[in-house]
Coordinates of C-alpha atoms and ligand atoms in Angstrom, one line a residue:
M30 CA 31.1 -16.8 75.2
L31 CA 31.8 -13.3 76.0
Q32 CA 29.9 -13.9 79.3
Q33 CA 33.2 -15.9 80.0
V34 CA 35.4 -14.0 78.4
F35 CA 34.5 -10.8 80.2
P36 CA 35.5 -11.5 83.8
V37 CA 38.8 -13.0 82.4
C38 CA 39.7 -9.9 80.6
C39 CA 38.4 -7.8 83.7
C40 CA 40.7 -9.8 86.4
V41 CA 43.8 -9.4 83.9
F42 CA 43.3 -5.6 83.3
F43 CA 42.9 -4.9 87.5
F44 CA 45.8 -7.4 87.7
F45 CA 48.1 -4.9 85.4
F46 CA 46.2 -1.9 86.6
F47 CA 47.1 -1.9 90.5
E48 CA 50.4 -3.0 89.8
N49 CA 51.3 0.1 87.4
M50 CA 49.5 2.0 90.2
F51 CA 52.3 1.1 92.8
I52 CA 55.0 1.5 90.3
A53 CA 56.4 4.8 91.6
D54 CA 58.4 5.8 88.1
H55 CA 55.6 5.8 85.3
H56 CA 57.5 4.6 81.8
W57 CA 56.1 5.5 79.1
V58 CA 55.4 2.0 78.1
Q59 CA 54.1 1.5 81.0
T60 CA 51.6 4.4 80.4
A61 CA 51.0 2.6 77.0
Q62 CA 50.1 -0.4 78.8
L63 CA 47.8 1.2 80.8
F64 CA 45.8 2.9 78.2
I65 CA 45.7 -0.3 76.2
Q66 CA 44.3 -2.1 79.3
A67 CA 42.0 0.9 79.6
S68 CA 40.8 0.4 76.1
L69 CA 40.1 -3.1 75.9
F70 CA 38.1 -2.7 79.1
F71 CA 35.6 -0.3 77.7
Y72 CA 35.7 -2.4 74.7
F73 CA 34.2 -5.7 77.0
L74 CA 31.8 -3.2 78.9
I75 CA 30.3 -1.9 75.8
H76 CA 30.2 -5.2 73.9
T77 CA 29.0 -6.8 77.1
I78 CA 26.1 -4.7 77.1
T79 CA 25.0 -4.5 73.7
S80 CA 25.0 -8.8 74.2
I81 CA 23.2 -8.6 77.1
K82 CA 20.6 -6.4 75.7
Q83 CA 20.0 -8.7 72.7
Q84 CA 19.7 -12.0 74.6
P85 CA 16.4 -13.4 75.0
R86 CA 14.2 -12.2 77.6
T87 CA 14.7 -14.0 80.9
Y88 CA 11.9 -15.0 82.5
K89 CA 11.3 -16.7 85.7
C90 CA 11.4 -20.4 86.9
N91 CA 10.3 -21.8 89.5
Y92 CA 11.8 -25.6 90.2
L93 CA 9.7 -27.6 91.8
A94 CA 10.7 -30.1 94.7
D95 CA 10.9 -33.6 92.6
S96 CA 13.1 -31.6 90.0
E97 CA 11.7 -33.3 87.2
Y98 CA 9.4 -30.5 86.3
I99 CA 9.8 -26.8 86.3
M100 CA 7.8 -24.3 86.4
V101 CA 7.7 -21.7 83.8
R102 CA 5.5 -18.5 84.2
H103 CA 4.4 -16.9 80.5
S104 CA 2.7 -14.5 78.8
S105 CA 3.1 -15.6 75.4
K106 CA 5.2 -18.2 73.4
Y107 CA 8.6 -19.5 74.5
E108 CA 10.6 -22.3 73.7
D109 CA 13.5 -23.5 76.3
L110 CA 16.5 -23.4 74.4
L111 CA 17.8 -26.5 73.5
G112 CA 14.6 -28.8 74.6
D113 CA 12.1 -27.6 72.0
Q114 CA 9.2 -27.2 74.7
R115 CA 6.8 -24.4 74.0
A116 CA 4.0 -23.5 76.1
N117 CA 1.0 -23.8 74.1
Q118 CA -1.4 -21.3 75.4
E119 CA -1.2 -17.8 75.2
S120 CA -2.9 -16.8 78.4
K121 CA -0.9 -15.8 81.5
E122 CA -0.5 -18.8 83.3
R123 CA 1.6 -21.4 84.7
R124 CA 2.8 -23.9 83.0
R125 CA 5.0 -27.5 83.9
I126 CA 7.9 -28.1 81.3
P127 CA 9.5 -31.4 81.5
L128 CA 13.4 -30.9 82.8
K129 CA 15.5 -32.6 80.5
L130 CA 18.3 -30.3 80.9
P131 CA 20.7 -29.1 84.0
L132 CA 18.2 -26.6 85.7
L133 CA 20.3 -23.7 85.1
Q134 CA 19.7 -23.7 81.2
Y135 CA 16.0 -22.8 81.8
Q136 CA 16.7 -19.7 83.2
Y137 CA 16.7 -18.4 80.0
I138 CA 13.9 -18.9 78.1
C139 CA 14.2 -17.5 74.3
D140 CA 11.2 -15.8 73.2
L141 CA 11.2 -16.8 69.3
S142 CA 8.6 -14.6 68.3
T143 CA 11.0 -12.7 66.7
C144 CA 13.0 -15.6 64.9
S145 CA 11.0 -18.8 64.1
P146 CA 9.2 -19.2 60.9
K147 CA 5.1 -18.6 61.5
V148 CA 2.8 -20.4 59.2
C149 CA -1.0 -20.1 59.3
I150 CA -3.1 -23.0 57.7
V151 CA -6.6 -22.2 56.6
G152 CA -9.0 -25.4 57.5
S153 CA -8.7 -28.2 59.4
G154 CA -9.2 -31.2 57.4
P155 CA -6.8 -33.8 56.7
A156 CA -5.3 -31.8 54.3
A157 CA -4.3 -28.9 57.0
F158 CA -3.3 -31.6 59.7
Y159 CA -0.7 -33.5 57.1
T160 CA 0.3 -30.4 55.8
A161 CA 1.1 -28.8 59.3
Q162 CA 2.5 -32.6 60.2
S163 CA 5.0 -32.4 57.4
L164 CA 6.1 -28.6 57.7
I165 CA 6.9 -29.4 61.9
K166 CA 8.7 -32.7 61.1
A167 CA 10.5 -30.9 58.2
R168 CA 11.6 -28.0 60.0
Q169 CA 12.8 -27.7 63.7
D170 CA 11.7 -24.1 64.4
V171 CA 8.3 -23.6 62.4
E172 CA 5.5 -22.7 64.0
V173 CA 1.8 -23.8 62.8
D174 CA -1.6 -22.3 63.3
L175 CA -4.9 -23.6 62.3
Y176 CA -7.6 -21.6 61.6
E177 CA -10.9 -23.5 61.2
R178 CA -14.5 -22.2 60.1
L179 CA -16.4 -24.7 62.5
P180 CA -15.7 -24.9 66.4
V181 CA -14.7 -29.0 65.8
P182 CA -11.6 -29.9 63.8
F183 CA -11.5 -32.8 61.4
G184 CA -13.3 -31.6 58.4
L185 CA -14.5 -34.6 56.5
V186 CA -13.2 -36.9 58.5
R187 CA -15.9 -36.5 61.0
F188 CA -18.6 -34.9 58.5
G189 CA -18.0 -37.2 55.6
V190 CA -17.2 -40.2 56.3
A191 CA -19.4 -42.6 56.6
P192 CA -20.8 -43.3 60.0
D193 CA -20.5 -46.9 59.6
H194 CA -16.6 -46.6 58.5
P195 CA -15.1 -45.8 62.1
E196 CA -11.5 -47.3 61.0
V197 CA -11.1 -44.5 58.3
K198 CA -11.6 -42.1 61.5
N199 CA -8.6 -43.0 63.5
V200 CA -6.5 -40.8 61.3
I201 CA -8.6 -38.4 63.9
N202 CA -5.4 -40.1 66.3
T203 CA -2.9 -39.1 63.9
F204 CA -4.2 -35.3 63.9
T205 CA -5.0 -35.4 67.6
Q206 CA -1.0 -35.5 67.8
T207 CA -0.3 -32.9 65.5
A208 CA -2.5 -30.2 67.3
K209 CA -0.7 -31.5 70.7
H210 CA 2.6 -30.9 69.5
S211 CA 4.0 -27.8 70.7
R212 CA 4.9 -25.6 67.6
C213 CA 0.9 -26.4 66.4
S214 CA -2.0 -24.5 68.0
F215 CA -5.7 -24.5 66.8
Y216 CA -8.2 -21.8 66.7
G217 CA -11.6 -23.2 65.9
N218 CA -14.8 -20.8 65.1
V219 CA -13.0 -18.7 62.9
N220 CA -14.7 -17.9 59.6
V221 CA -11.3 -16.9 57.1
G222 CA -12.4 -14.6 54.6
K223 CA -15.4 -13.2 56.8
D224 CA -13.7 -12.8 60.3
V225 CA -10.1 -12.2 59.2
S226 CA -9.4 -12.0 55.8
I227 CA -6.4 -13.3 53.9
K228 CA -4.3 -10.1 53.6
E229 CA -4.5 -10.4 57.6
L230 CA -3.5 -13.6 57.7
Q231 CA -0.5 -12.9 55.4
Q232 CA 0.7 -10.0 57.7
A233 CA 1.2 -11.8 60.6
Y234 CA 2.5 -15.0 59.1
H235 CA 5.2 -15.7 56.8
A236 CA 3.3 -18.0 54.5
V237 CA -0.6 -18.9 54.7
V238 CA -1.5 -22.5 53.2
L239 CA -5.4 -22.5 52.2
S240 CA -6.8 -26.1 53.3
Y241 CA -10.1 -25.1 53.5
G242 CA -11.9 -28.1 51.2
A243 CA -14.5 -28.1 48.9
E244 CA -17.9 -27.3 50.1
G245 CA -19.6 -26.1 47.2
N246 CA -21.6 -28.4 45.4
R247 CA -22.1 -29.3 41.8
S248 CA -25.5 -29.0 40.3
M249 CA -26.9 -31.1 37.4
G250 CA -28.6 -28.1 35.8
V251 CA -31.8 -30.2 34.8
P252 CA -35.4 -28.4 35.4
G253 CA -37.0 -29.5 38.8
E254 CA -33.7 -29.5 40.2
D255 CA -35.0 -27.3 43.0
L256 CA -38.4 -29.4 43.9
A257 CA -38.7 -30.9 47.1
G258 CA -37.0 -34.3 47.8
V259 CA -34.4 -33.3 45.4
Y260 CA -31.1 -33.4 47.4
S261 CA -27.3 -33.4 47.1
A262 CA -25.4 -35.6 48.2
K263 CA -23.4 -33.3 50.3
D264 CA -26.1 -31.9 52.1
F265 CA -27.7 -35.5 52.5
V266 CA -24.2 -36.8 54.0
G267 CA -24.0 -33.5 56.1
W268 CA -27.1 -34.5 57.9
Y269 CA -26.8 -38.0 58.9
N270 CA -23.2 -36.7 59.7
G271 CA -24.3 -33.8 61.7
L272 CA -23.3 -31.0 59.9
P273 CA -24.6 -28.1 61.7
S274 CA -25.5 -26.3 58.6
C275 CA -27.7 -29.7 57.0
R276 CA -29.2 -29.9 60.8
E277 CA -32.4 -28.6 59.0
L278 CA -32.8 -31.0 56.0
S279 CA -35.0 -33.7 57.3
P280 CA -35.2 -35.3 53.7
D281 CA -38.8 -36.8 53.2
L282 CA -38.0 -40.8 53.2
S283 CA -41.6 -41.6 52.9
C284 CA -41.3 -42.8 49.0
E285 CA -40.4 -46.2 47.8
T286 CA -37.3 -45.5 45.6
A287 CA -34.6 -43.3 45.6
V288 CA -32.4 -42.3 42.8
I289 CA -28.8 -41.8 43.3
L290 CA -27.2 -39.9 40.2
G291 CA -23.1 -40.5 40.1
Q292 CA -21.9 -43.8 41.4
G293 CA -18.4 -43.2 43.1
N294 CA -18.0 -43.7 46.6
V295 CA -20.1 -41.1 48.1
A296 CA -22.6 -42.3 45.9
L297 CA -22.9 -45.4 47.2
D298 CA -22.2 -44.4 51.3
V299 CA -25.6 -42.8 50.7
A300 CA -26.9 -45.4 49.1
R301 CA -25.7 -47.9 52.1
V302 CA -26.9 -45.8 54.5
L303 CA -30.5 -45.7 53.2
L304 CA -30.8 -49.1 53.3
S305 CA -28.5 -50.5 55.9
P306 CA -30.6 -52.2 58.8
I307 CA -31.1 -50.0 61.9
D308 CA -28.9 -52.3 64.4
I309 CA -26.2 -51.8 62.3
L310 CA -26.3 -48.1 62.1
K311 CA -27.6 -47.6 66.0
K312 CA -24.0 -48.9 66.9
T313 CA -22.0 -46.2 64.6
D314 CA -21.8 -42.3 65.3
I315 CA -24.3 -41.2 63.0
T316 CA -26.6 -38.3 64.4
Q317 CA -30.2 -39.1 66.4
P318 CA -32.9 -37.4 64.0
A319 CA -31.1 -39.4 61.1
L320 CA -31.1 -43.1 62.7
E321 CA -34.7 -41.8 63.9
A322 CA -35.9 -40.7 60.4
L323 CA -34.1 -43.9 58.6
A324 CA -36.0 -46.0 61.2
E325 CA -39.3 -44.9 59.5
S326 CA -37.8 -45.0 56.2
Q327 CA -39.9 -46.1 53.4
V328 CA -37.0 -46.6 50.9
R329 CA -36.7 -50.2 50.0
R330 CA -35.4 -49.4 46.6
V331 CA -32.6 -47.6 45.4
L332 CA -30.6 -47.2 41.8
V333 CA -27.0 -45.8 41.8
V334 CA -27.0 -43.8 38.0
G335 CA -24.1 -43.3 35.9
R336 CA -23.5 -41.5 32.7
R337 CA -20.9 -44.5 31.3
G338 CA -20.8 -47.9 31.4
P339 CA -19.7 -50.4 34.2
I340 CA -16.1 -50.0 32.8
Q341 CA -15.6 -46.3 34.0
V342 CA -17.4 -46.4 37.5
A343 CA -15.7 -44.1 40.0
C344 CA -16.1 -46.0 43.0
T345 CA -13.9 -48.4 44.6
I346 CA -14.0 -52.0 45.1
K347 CA -14.6 -51.8 49.3
E348 CA -17.6 -49.5 48.9
L349 CA -19.0 -52.1 46.2
R350 CA -18.4 -55.5 48.1
E351 CA -19.7 -53.3 51.1
M352 CA -23.1 -53.1 49.0
V353 CA -23.0 -56.6 47.5
N354 CA -22.7 -57.8 51.3
L355 CA -25.3 -55.7 52.8
P356 CA -27.6 -57.6 54.8
N357 CA -31.1 -57.9 54.1
T358 CA -30.5 -56.4 50.8
R359 CA -30.8 -57.9 47.1
P360 CA -28.4 -56.4 44.3
D361 CA -30.5 -56.0 40.5
M362 CA -28.5 -54.8 38.2
V363 CA -29.2 -55.3 34.1
A364 CA -27.4 -57.7 32.5
A365 CA -28.0 -55.9 28.7
D366 CA -25.4 -53.4 30.5
F367 CA -22.4 -55.9 30.6
E368 CA -22.4 -56.6 27.1
G369 CA -19.3 -57.2 25.9
V370 CA -17.7 -56.4 29.4
T371 CA -16.2 -59.8 30.0
E372 CA -14.0 -59.3 26.9
A373 CA -12.7 -56.5 28.0
L374 CA -11.5 -57.4 31.5
K375 CA -7.9 -58.7 30.0
D376 CA -7.1 -55.4 29.0
L377 CA -7.6 -53.8 32.1
P378 CA -5.4 -52.4 35.1
R379 CA -5.3 -54.8 38.2
P380 CA -7.2 -52.6 40.4
R381 CA -10.0 -51.5 37.7
K382 CA -10.3 -55.6 36.5
R383 CA -11.1 -56.6 40.1
L384 CA -13.8 -54.3 40.7
T385 CA -15.6 -54.9 37.4
E386 CA -15.3 -58.6 37.7
L387 CA -17.1 -57.9 41.4
M388 CA -19.7 -56.1 39.1
L389 CA -20.0 -58.7 36.8
K390 CA -20.7 -61.4 39.1
T391 CA -22.9 -59.5 41.1
A392 CA -24.9 -58.6 37.6
L393 CA -24.9 -62.4 36.4
E394 CA -25.2 -64.0 39.9
I395 CA -24.4 -67.7 40.0
P396 CA -27.7 -69.7 39.7
G397 CA -28.9 -70.7 43.8
E398 CA -27.3 -67.0 45.3
K399 CA -30.4 -65.5 44.0
E400 CA -32.8 -67.5 45.4
K401 CA -31.0 -67.0 48.5
R402 CA -31.1 -63.2 48.4
N403 CA -34.9 -63.4 47.2
K404 CA -36.2 -63.2 51.0
A405 CA -34.3 -59.7 50.8
S406 CA -36.8 -56.8 51.9
R407 CA -34.6 -54.4 50.2
F408 CA -32.5 -53.8 46.8
W409 CA -30.2 -51.8 45.1
G410 CA -28.9 -51.6 41.6
L411 CA -26.3 -49.7 39.5
R412 CA -27.7 -48.2 36.4
F413 CA -25.5 -47.5 33.5
F414 CA -25.5 -45.4 30.7
R415 CA -28.5 -42.7 31.6
S416 CA -27.9 -39.1 32.6
P417 CA -30.6 -36.5 34.2
I418 CA -32.6 -34.5 32.0
E419 CA -35.3 -33.2 34.2
I420 CA -37.0 -33.8 37.7
L421 CA -40.5 -34.7 37.1
A422 CA -42.7 -33.2 39.6
D423 CA -46.1 -34.6 41.0
P424 CA -49.5 -33.3 39.8
D425 CA -49.7 -30.5 42.3
H426 CA -46.0 -29.3 41.2
N427 CA -44.8 -29.8 44.8
R428 CA -42.5 -32.7 44.7
T429 CA -40.4 -35.1 43.1
A430 CA -42.6 -37.7 41.6
G431 CA -39.5 -39.1 39.1
I432 CA -37.1 -38.5 36.9
R433 CA -36.4 -38.3 33.3
L434 CA -32.9 -40.0 32.0
G435 CA -31.7 -39.5 28.8
V436 CA -30.0 -42.6 27.7
N437 CA -26.2 -42.5 26.4
R438 CA -24.0 -44.3 24.1
L439 CA -20.1 -44.6 24.7
E440 CA -17.7 -42.5 22.3
G441 CA -14.3 -44.1 22.8
S442 CA -13.0 -46.5 25.4
G443 CA -11.9 -47.2 28.4
E444 CA -11.5 -45.0 31.3
G445 CA -11.6 -42.1 28.7
A446 CA -14.8 -43.1 27.0
R447 CA -17.5 -40.1 26.6
A448 CA -21.0 -40.5 27.0
V449 CA -23.2 -39.4 24.3
L450 CA -27.4 -38.4 24.8
T451 CA -28.7 -40.7 22.0
G452 CA -32.1 -39.0 22.4
E453 CA -33.9 -42.0 23.6
V454 CA -35.2 -41.4 27.4
E455 CA -36.5 -43.1 30.0
D456 CA -38.8 -42.2 33.3
V457 CA -38.3 -43.7 36.4
T458 CA -40.7 -43.6 39.2
C459 CA -39.3 -41.9 42.1
G460 CA -39.7 -39.9 45.4
L461 CA -36.3 -39.4 46.4
V462 CA -33.5 -38.1 44.2
I463 CA -29.8 -37.4 45.3
S464 CA -27.0 -35.9 43.2
S465 CA -24.0 -37.0 43.9
I466 CA -22.0 -35.6 40.9
G467 CA -19.0 -34.1 42.9
Y468 CA -18.4 -31.4 45.2
K469 CA -16.8 -28.1 44.6
S470 CA -14.1 -25.6 45.6
I471 CA -15.7 -22.1 46.4
P472 CA -13.4 -18.9 46.6
I473 CA -13.4 -17.4 50.2
D474 CA -11.3 -13.8 49.6
P475 CA -11.2 -11.9 46.7
S476 CA -7.6 -11.6 46.7
V477 CA -6.4 -15.3 46.1
P478 CA -6.7 -16.4 42.7
F479 CA -9.3 -18.8 41.8
D480 CA -9.7 -21.0 38.7
S481 CA -13.9 -21.1 38.7
R482 CA -13.5 -23.4 35.4
K483 CA -11.9 -26.1 37.3
A484 CA -13.0 -25.3 40.7
I485 CA -9.6 -24.7 42.3
V486 CA -6.7 -22.4 43.2
P487 CA -4.2 -22.5 40.0
N488 CA -1.1 -23.8 41.7
N489 CA 2.3 -25.2 41.0
M490 CA 3.0 -27.8 43.5
G491 CA 1.0 -25.8 46.1
R492 CA 2.3 -23.1 45.7
I493 CA -0.4 -20.8 44.4
E494 CA 0.2 -18.9 41.1
Q495 CA 1.3 -15.2 41.3
A496 CA 0.8 -15.1 45.1
A497 CA 3.9 -15.3 46.7
G498 CA 3.8 -16.9 50.7
L499 CA 0.0 -18.2 49.5
Y500 CA 0.2 -22.4 49.5
C501 CA -2.9 -24.5 48.9
S502 CA -3.1 -28.2 49.8
G503 CA -6.3 -31.2 50.2
W504 CA -8.9 -30.6 47.6
L505 CA -8.7 -27.1 46.8
K506 CA -5.5 -27.9 45.2
T507 CA -6.5 -31.1 43.5
G508 CA -10.6 -30.9 42.8
P509 CA -12.3 -32.7 45.2
T510 CA -11.0 -36.4 44.3
G511 CA -9.4 -38.9 46.1
V512 CA -9.5 -40.7 49.7
I513 CA -7.5 -39.2 52.5
A514 CA -4.2 -40.9 51.2
T515 CA -4.4 -39.2 48.3
T516 CA -4.9 -35.9 50.4
M517 CA -1.7 -36.9 52.5
N518 CA 0.5 -37.3 49.8
N519 CA -0.5 -34.0 48.0
S520 CA -0.3 -32.2 51.3
F521 CA 3.1 -33.5 52.0
D522 CA 4.1 -32.1 48.8
T523 CA 2.8 -28.7 49.2
A524 CA 4.9 -28.7 52.4
R525 CA 7.8 -29.8 50.8
S526 CA 7.7 -26.8 48.3
M527 CA 7.5 -24.3 51.4
V528 CA 10.2 -25.8 53.0
E529 CA 12.1 -25.5 49.9
D530 CA 11.3 -21.7 49.5
M531 CA 12.3 -21.2 53.1
D532 CA 15.4 -23.4 52.3
S533 CA 16.2 -21.3 48.9
G534 CA 15.3 -17.5 50.5
T535 CA 12.4 -17.6 48.1
L536 CA 9.8 -17.3 50.7
D537 CA 11.5 -15.0 53.2
V538 CA 11.1 -15.8 56.9
S539 CA 13.7 -13.4 58.5
A540 CA 11.4 -10.7 59.8
A541 CA 9.5 -11.1 62.7
K542 CA 5.6 -11.9 62.1
T543 CA 3.3 -11.6 65.2
G544 CA 0.9 -14.8 64.4
S545 CA -1.5 -15.7 66.4
Q546 CA -1.3 -12.9 69.2
S547 CA -2.2 -10.1 66.3
I548 CA -4.6 -12.5 64.7
C549 CA -6.2 -13.0 68.4
A550 CA -6.1 -9.8 68.9
L551 CA -8.1 -8.6 65.7
L552 CA -10.6 -11.4 66.2
E553 CA -11.1 -10.1 70.0
K554 CA -11.7 -6.8 68.4
R555 CA -14.3 -8.4 66.0
G556 CA -16.6 -10.3 68.4
V557 CA -14.8 -13.6 67.7
K558 CA -14.0 -16.0 70.1
P559 CA -11.7 -18.8 68.8
V560 CA -11.9 -22.6 70.4
T561 CA -8.7 -24.0 71.3
F562 CA -7.8 -27.9 71.3
S563 CA -8.4 -28.0 74.5
D564 CA -11.8 -26.8 74.5
W565 CA -12.4 -29.4 71.5
E566 CA -11.5 -31.9 73.7
K567 CA -14.0 -31.1 76.2
I568 CA -16.3 -31.1 73.2
D569 CA -15.2 -34.7 72.7
I570 CA -15.7 -35.7 76.3
V571 CA -19.1 -34.9 76.2
E572 CA -20.3 -36.2 72.5
M573 CA -18.7 -39.6 73.6
R574 CA -20.4 -39.6 77.2
R575 CA -23.9 -38.6 75.0
G576 CA -23.1 -42.0 72.9
E577 CA -21.9 -44.3 75.9
A578 CA -25.5 -43.7 76.9
T579 CA -27.2 -45.2 74.3
G580 CA -24.3 -47.8 72.8
K581 CA -22.6 -45.4 70.1
P582 CA -18.9 -43.9 69.6
R583 CA -20.4 -40.5 70.3
E584 CA -23.5 -38.6 70.0
K585 CA -22.6 -35.3 68.3
L586 CA -23.2 -32.2 69.2
L587 CA -25.9 -30.9 66.2
T588 CA -25.7 -27.0 66.5
V589 CA -22.5 -24.6 67.2
E590 CA -24.0 -23.0 69.9
E591 CA -23.9 -25.8 71.9
M592 CA -20.4 -26.9 70.8
L593 CA -19.3 -23.4 71.6
Q594 CA -21.4 -23.3 75.4
V595 CA -19.4 -26.6 76.0
A596 CA -16.4 -25.2 74.7
Q597 CA -16.7 -22.3 76.7
K598 CA -17.5 -23.8 79.8
Ligands
FAD615 P1 -12.1 -31.2 54.2 O1 -11.6 -32.5 54.9 O2 -12.8 -30.8 53.9 O3 -11.2 -30.0 55.1 C1 -11.7 -28.7 54.9 C2 -11.6 -28.0 56.6 O4 -11.3 -26.1 56.0 C3 -13.4 -27.7 56.9 O5 -13.1 -28.3 58.3 C4 -14.2 -26.9 57.1 O6 -14.8 -26.6 57.5 C5 -12.9 -25.8 56.6 N1 -13.1 -24.4 56.1 C6 -13.8 -24.5 54.9 N2 -14.0 -23.1 54.8 C7 -13.3 -22.8 55.8 C8 -13.1 -21.1 56.0 N3 -13.5 -20.3 55.1 N4 -12.5 -20.8 56.9 C9 -11.8 -21.6 57.7 N5 -12.2 -22.9 57.5 C10 -12.8 -23.4 56.8 N6 -11.8 -40.3 52.0 C11 -11.3 -42.2 52.9 O7 -10.0 -42.1 52.5 N7 -12.0 -42.8 53.0 C12 -13.6 -42.9 53.4 O8 -14.2 -43.7 53.8 C13 -14.1 -41.8 52.5 N8 -15.6 -40.9 53.0 C14 -15.6 -40.0 52.5 C15 -16.9 -39.2 52.0 C16 -17.3 -38.2 51.7 C17 -19.3 -37.8 52.0 C18 -16.4 -37.4 50.9 C19 -17.2 -36.2 50.7 C20 -15.3 -37.9 51.1 C21 -14.6 -38.8 51.9 N9 -13.3 -39.3 51.7 C22 -13.3 -40.5 52.0 C23 -12.4 -38.4 50.9 C24 -11.5 -37.7 52.2 O9 -12.8 -37.0 53.2 C25 -10.8 -36.3 51.2 O10 -10.1 -36.6 51.0 C26 -10.3 -35.3 52.4 O11 -11.4 -35.3 53.6 C27 -9.8 -33.9 52.2 O12 -9.1 -33.1 53.0 P2 -9.5 -31.5 52.6 O13 -8.9 -30.9 54.2 O14 -8.9 -31.0 51.5 O15 -10.7 -31.4 53.0

């Protein structure tokens, strides 16, 4: 505006000035006129100089011949004034920006490092990506950086979801779109709490969202838990899914019977992987060492044990149906466990009713069906009303030889029923025990409040209690329950809380923050080299190429070193 007003004022001033200069007899009115004009001139001059100083820095643009793109030289993150395009990398490189506006507009590339709200998210699982997606959508000015401990993104979608569930992994496409958004950046290979503290992140960003999931493990707390042959489902799943920290697990699958404790979806994933025909698994992204071990596996019988009854199981119908339909396997239930269940069906909510009906049908199978299945060489069964009491060792006290289970009765009814030990016990011979009794979040930084009993960060709609500017989403916020869709909803809620706080001023975003610039400088000093999203894409390509050779969707890299080598090529 001033740029247009200023030249007009100058012209008016010079017109009157010269007019007055050439009038011989100066009258006092003319002198006053001259004085006012001179004052106006200096006023506009000073105003214009200050406004030019305050203007966004100008960066050089070279226009390409095809006029569809311009090349913008940048040394940081800049956004064009109207087109919401931001250079993604922080290097001094040239970048093509699609030309949506008249060329002249592009002469000013606004340095938004001084005016956009900067948010960082710890983690890059579903919670992190859904929080980022929602924030970017809700506010056109917010910039989001994701810091991930591993060099690869997507959390449990890569390292948890079963290899034979490729359709679940399609969410990666949405996450990739978010990661490639001009206002989102990914920094892998950064262990928050170790490489950089939460306090340091808080200094660099207006808000910090903790979405680092539930990487700990609930222990059974029974004698013999440390024997060889006892694994947590978390480690077992990590092993077949290529989690670097579980590479060395090499579980001994030379026994005939495996007992899984817990009856949730993770337990059924593990049972299915243990019993699936190898021809099915070899077409998935299961790791090659796991595939080889499972091909040699002697496990023929898998018992999935729960503390309570059929009406309280924690799995969903999809997972149960997959078990029922698993080729070359036979379900083996105890009909007595289902006493009274038929009568209870009518009072159950619909999803639970359908699940229970399928269980009943499987337990009390129609005649003929059983004979057909009898040819199966492997079988599985749900065992109810049992709690682990002790893992039994072999005579050398070296490894697992069995498990002692306490028999329970139920107090109360429905989903709230409580399991109470009766004092009766039952021993089951087995060489493999996998405890699938839940994941658990762990504190990563002493400055963040943590509820050790619930193993979550205490929060109110994602706002961490007594910690302004700190938020949480995903399993860290709710505890390790629910599927990706549940995580999506709770992450959207957190983003909504944050946007409300920005809008109301509860979260102050007016002061300039340095964001990733200062954090990357810190990391460099500490010898940490972050992996960008385009580095991850190099890993992705290598993995997919390796998979192609053996007819798999991908062959995952199994060590952090290998991942970094490919990323830094
Ligand atoms: P995560 O996915 O665990 O993401 C946390 C991220 O934070 C990880 O990438 C981790 O590396 C990172 N991180 C941890 N510590 C740090 C740190 N200090 N610094 C930086 N980064 C850190 N849901 C379905 O809908 N379908 C399924 O088939 C399904 N299968 C599942 C199978 C298993 C075995 C499990 C455990 C869960 C499954 N789920 C499934 C549930 C789904 O995976 C979760 O709902 C979801 O992953 C939770 O998301 P999150 O982002 O909170 O945690």
